[in-house]
């Protein structure tokens, strides 16, 4: 975007992280996550990358193969991440959440189908400037890990950097 272009004040800046890579996207707070995932993949492909180091897995072609995650604590990202996808309840359940009989979920274990919580950053409780982790969907049944490196200024990190530099020179 050239400096002369006006930005829409209703747009949010979201930071998408994988390992040490951060991709900044300008998104509408009410944009669907499917649209945002497509924009993320388009941005990655525009760089000419076929994979994001250190993961040799190829960049997927479908937005459905991108999994997004939210920090457990937006102020302390090193506490971990949780999948953005919230389980959906079947809205045809006529029990009204009464009891948890065989085959029935307890009340409050998910959201109604079509809920805004699974559809947009605004509905998911995100704010302008928030960080969202991403990873690729693994083979069926395989649960992937969140590989997000959070920068810090600890001495341990300096030692790690020195080890990484030495390894890269080999």
Short mmCIF file of C-alpha atoms in Angstrom, two decimals:
data_model
loop_
_atom_site.label_atom_id
_atom_site.label_comp_id
_atom_site.label_asym_id
_atom_site.label_seq_id
_atom_site.Cartn_x
_atom_site.Cartn_y
_atom_site.Cartn_z
CA UNK A 1 0.00 0.00 0.00
CA UNK A 2 1.50 3.33 -0.99
CA UNK A 3 1.73 6.06 1.66
CA UNK A 4 -0.72 8.22 -0.28
CA UNK A 5 -3.49 5.64 -0.08
CA UNK A 6 -6.00 6.27 2.66
CA UNK A 7 -6.54 3.45 5.10
CA UNK A 8 -10.01 2.67 6.31
CA UNK A 9 -10.14 3.39 10.07
CA UNK A 10 -12.60 0.55 10.46
CA UNK A 11 -9.89 -1.95 9.39
CA UNK A 12 -7.91 -3.86 12.00
CA UNK A 13 -4.29 -4.90 11.93
CA UNK A 14 -3.83 -8.54 12.96
CA UNK A 15 -0.43 -10.18 13.38
CA UNK A 16 -0.31 -13.81 12.22
CA UNK A 17 2.59 -15.79 13.69
CA UNK A 18 4.27 -19.07 12.83
CA UNK A 19 7.64 -19.88 14.41
CA UNK A 20 9.64 -16.64 13.92
CA UNK A 21 7.57 -15.45 10.98
CA UNK A 22 5.04 -12.65 11.47
CA UNK A 23 2.63 -11.63 8.73
CA UNK A 24 0.65 -8.46 9.24
CA UNK A 25 -2.74 -8.24 7.56
CA UNK A 26 -5.23 -5.41 7.45
CA UNK A 27 -8.70 -6.98 7.86
CA UNK A 28 -12.27 -5.92 8.43
CA UNK A 29 -13.40 -6.91 11.94
CA UNK A 30 -16.48 -8.55 10.44
CA UNK A 31 -14.64 -10.39 7.63
CA UNK A 32 -15.07 -14.15 7.68
CA UNK A 33 -12.14 -16.24 8.86
CA UNK A 34 -12.31 -18.10 5.56
CA UNK A 35 -11.64 -14.83 3.72
CA UNK A 36 -8.86 -13.95 6.15
CA UNK A 37 -7.22 -17.37 5.68
CA UNK A 38 -7.34 -16.85 1.90
CA UNK A 39 -5.65 -13.46 2.32
CA UNK A 40 -3.01 -15.04 4.56
CA UNK A 41 -2.22 -17.75 2.00
CA UNK A 42 -2.13 -15.18 -0.82
CA UNK A 43 0.32 -13.05 1.19
CA UNK A 44 2.59 -16.02 1.88
CA UNK A 45 2.54 -17.17 -1.76
CA UNK A 46 3.37 -13.61 -2.91
CA UNK A 47 6.76 -13.96 -1.21
CA UNK A 48 7.63 -16.96 -3.37
CA UNK A 49 7.97 -19.33 -0.42
CA UNK A 50 6.99 -22.97 -0.83
CA UNK A 51 7.24 -23.66 2.91
CA UNK A 52 7.86 -21.67 6.07
CA UNK A 53 11.06 -22.71 7.84
CA UNK A 54 11.73 -24.70 9.91
CA UNK A 55 8.69 -26.76 8.77
CA UNK A 56 9.33 -28.45 5.41
CA UNK A 57 5.59 -28.99 4.86
CA UNK A 58 4.37 -27.26 1.70
CA UNK A 59 2.12 -24.23 2.01
CA UNK A 60 -1.46 -25.46 1.50
CA UNK A 61 -3.58 -24.36 -1.42
CA UNK A 62 -6.89 -24.37 0.43
CA UNK A 63 -7.85 -22.00 3.28
CA UNK A 64 -9.54 -25.02 4.89
CA UNK A 65 -6.05 -26.43 5.57
CA UNK A 66 -5.09 -23.40 7.69
CA UNK A 67 -5.78 -23.61 11.42
CA UNK A 68 -5.83 -20.41 13.45
CA UNK A 69 -5.16 -20.13 17.16
CA UNK A 70 -5.70 -17.52 19.82
CA UNK A 71 -3.43 -16.85 22.80
CA UNK A 72 -4.61 -18.13 26.16
CA UNK A 73 -3.63 -14.70 27.51
CA UNK A 74 -3.29 -11.84 25.02
CA UNK A 75 -0.91 -10.05 27.40
CA UNK A 76 1.37 -13.07 27.93
CA UNK A 77 1.68 -14.89 24.62
CA UNK A 78 4.13 -17.44 26.01
CA UNK A 79 1.32 -19.05 28.05
CA UNK A 80 0.20 -20.95 24.97
CA UNK A 81 -2.43 -21.09 22.24
CA UNK A 82 -5.85 -22.61 21.69
CA UNK A 83 -7.61 -23.47 18.43
CA UNK A 84 -9.86 -20.70 17.20
CA UNK A 85 -12.53 -23.14 16.08
CA UNK A 86 -15.24 -23.39 18.72
CA UNK A 87 -17.33 -26.59 18.72
CA UNK A 88 -20.84 -26.08 17.41
CA UNK A 89 -23.99 -27.39 19.07
CA UNK A 90 -26.85 -28.73 17.03
CA UNK A 91 -29.57 -26.07 17.23
CA UNK A 92 -32.22 -28.78 16.75
CA UNK A 93 -31.60 -30.13 20.26
CA UNK A 94 -35.00 -29.77 21.93
CA UNK A 95 -33.85 -30.68 25.42
CA UNK A 96 -33.05 -27.03 26.04
CA UNK A 97 -29.82 -28.09 27.71
CA UNK A 98 -31.75 -30.01 30.38
CA UNK A 99 -29.61 -32.85 31.64
CA UNK A 100 -26.81 -34.59 29.85
CA UNK A 101 -28.45 -37.83 28.84
CA UNK A 102 -26.92 -40.29 26.44
CA UNK A 103 -25.77 -38.51 23.29
CA UNK A 104 -26.53 -35.03 24.63
CA UNK A 105 -24.03 -32.32 25.38
CA UNK A 106 -24.08 -30.35 28.56
CA UNK A 107 -25.30 -26.81 28.27
CA UNK A 108 -22.54 -24.36 27.45
CA UNK A 109 -20.16 -26.80 25.74
CA UNK A 110 -20.23 -25.06 22.37
CA UNK A 111 -21.96 -22.45 20.27
CA UNK A 112 -25.02 -22.69 18.06
CA UNK A 113 -24.42 -23.53 14.42
CA UNK A 114 -23.98 -20.38 12.41
CA UNK A 115 -22.80 -18.46 15.48
CA UNK A 116 -20.80 -15.30 14.85
CA UNK A 117 -18.08 -16.66 17.17
CA UNK A 118 -16.69 -18.87 14.43
CA UNK A 119 -17.11 -16.36 11.65
CA UNK A 120 -15.17 -13.14 12.31
CA UNK A 121 -12.45 -11.52 14.44
CA UNK A 122 -15.04 -9.31 16.12
CA UNK A 123 -17.19 -12.32 17.06
CA UNK A 124 -14.15 -14.20 18.39
CA UNK A 125 -13.29 -11.36 20.76
CA UNK A 126 -10.19 -10.19 18.92
CA UNK A 127 -9.06 -6.57 18.99
CA UNK A 128 -7.06 -4.36 16.67
CA UNK A 129 -3.38 -5.34 16.89
CA UNK A 130 -3.97 -8.82 18.34
CA UNK A 131 -1.76 -11.80 17.55
CA UNK A 132 -3.17 -14.92 15.89
CA UNK A 133 -1.11 -18.10 15.49
CA UNK A 134 -1.43 -20.25 12.39
CA UNK A 135 -0.40 -23.72 11.31
CA UNK A 136 -1.23 -26.20 8.57
CA UNK A 137 -3.73 -29.00 9.03
CA UNK A 138 -1.89 -32.29 9.47
CA UNK A 139 -2.95 -35.72 8.31
CA UNK A 140 -6.22 -37.03 9.70
CA UNK A 141 -6.00 -37.85 13.39
CA UNK A 142 -2.69 -36.03 13.87
CA UNK A 143 -2.76 -33.12 16.27
CA UNK A 144 -0.32 -30.37 15.38
CA UNK A 145 1.60 -28.21 17.82
CA UNK A 146 1.62 -24.43 17.92
CA UNK A 147 5.11 -23.36 16.84
CA UNK A 148 5.27 -19.70 17.83
CA UNK A 149 8.48 -18.06 19.01
CA UNK A 150 7.88 -14.98 21.14
CA UNK A 151 10.81 -12.54 21.19
CA UNK A 152 12.33 -11.70 24.56
CA UNK A 153 15.51 -10.19 25.93
CA UNK A 154 16.47 -12.93 28.36
CA UNK A 155 20.05 -14.20 28.66
CA UNK A 156 18.87 -17.69 27.74
CA UNK A 157 17.62 -16.35 24.42
CA UNK A 158 21.02 -14.81 23.69
CA UNK A 159 22.61 -18.23 24.28
CA UNK A 160 20.04 -19.83 21.98
CA UNK A 161 20.77 -17.23 19.28
CA UNK A 162 24.51 -17.98 19.52
CA UNK A 163 23.84 -21.72 19.19
CA UNK A 164 21.54 -21.09 16.19
CA UNK A 165 24.18 -18.91 14.49
CA UNK A 166 26.87 -21.55 15.05
CA UNK A 167 24.59 -24.25 13.66
CA UNK A 168 23.76 -22.15 10.57
CA UNK A 169 27.47 -21.64 9.80
CA UNK A 170 28.05 -25.40 9.59
#
